[in-house]
Structures are given as C-alpha cells and as structure tokens.
C-alpha cells in the first residue's frame, strides 16, 4: 500500500481562429502519475503521452520538468532496466540525483568492492547508490556534482564541480572531475583520474586507513565514506574545510545533467 498518489496533468493547448467564425482546439495531454510508497517499498511512476508510449526519465533532471517534490523515484538512464534513486527537487533549483548520504552513522560504509559496485542502504536515509549505476548515469551525458556538508556545530558548506563522471568497473570506476566552485574548498580535485578503492581492492591500504572507500591519491584529502564519528584518521573528512576528521555530521553527494 502506498501513502500518497499524486497525479500531475500537464496540458498544452493551441487555439486557432479562421475568419472570426470558427475556433478549433487541439490538446496534447501528458499525465504523470507518481506513487510514493513507504520507505521499504519502491516508488514507481508512469509517464503517458498522447500516443500511449511510456517515457522513462533518464535521471532526476528529467523528472524536474514536471515534478517538484523531493523523494524516491525510478529512473532509467539508458532506457533499460530502471532503478530507484532519491531526487532532490529543492536544492539549487532541483533536479539532483542523490547518490550518497551520511547523516547518523546507522549504516556501515566500511564495505567491500561488491557492495560499492551494487550499492547499499536506504535512499531516504544513509546509502550509496552503487558505482555501476553511477557509471551508467554519467555516460549518458554531461553532469555536475554537488556536495553538501554540515558539522556538529551547525556550520554548512558546499562544493560544486562542473564536470563529473565515473569510468566502468574494468577501469576501477576511475573518477573524472573538474571545475570546482563553492565555499568548502576543493576537496576532490586532487583525486581526478584516480581509481576507486575498497578494503578488498586497494594496493596501498588507503581504504583500511580511512575505514571506508573512496577515490584516493596519497590516501586522500577527503573521504565522505569513512567511519561515522571515527578517529582523527578514520572519520568522515573534507580536510580543506575541516582540518580534523570526524567533525562532519552530514554529507550529501548528488549529480545533475547539464543542459
């Protein structure tokens, strides 16, 4: 059973007059139906156009053209199998596909390659979307990354990167990132062109040192997948903003397709 059913009807009309006597009206109708289930069940939608062909949004920016409520939706980046994502429709004009969230330490992020490849957690709470899905998303267009951070004193900061993409598993989910702006400091620029490492796939033991998984160079200047409220070396970190690890309370990472 779902909690809410939202029907959004979008009408586009065209009126034409001939000799001032007759008026013809043509309507193109699109109906978007969104089912918002509880947190343990998937959220589905259907887009139906006037030809009865299903339209599958590639990401949250497609959904943002008609829907403006943050929540969990299904997307299909390559028109293949769909999967659930959390769409942030509030931050910076909305349309963000969230792929990581830390907020309370209830989910263990010190996991192996397979877990990070497939994803884990609840998209409404703490989670990692999955590197395979991230790769699939970022190969369908050009994406901007946004990172939102807060500490235990209520201070907030953000970083935006104009260009963000993830390579395939065979290429170790290598990160391509550039174009920093924001007020948190550039915490990810130095790991451009670096592979993703986990505790079971790491030649330099950085994942073990960080108690997490991340793209690393010299064991990283940031790691938002480290142990929640860990030690000096093991905590969630964005060192250019907070010089000590384990002082970050929340972190959200999300991407949006560039026009």
Coordinates of N, CA and C in Angstrom, one line a residue, residues 110 201 211:
X110 N 32.1 0.9 5.7 CA 33.4 0.2 5.5 C 33.1 -1.2 4.9
X201 N 40.1 -4.2 -2.4 CA 40.7 -3.8 -3.7 C 41.5 -2.5 -3.5
X211 N 39.1 3.6 6.8 CA 37.9 2.8 7.3 C 36.7 3.2 6.4

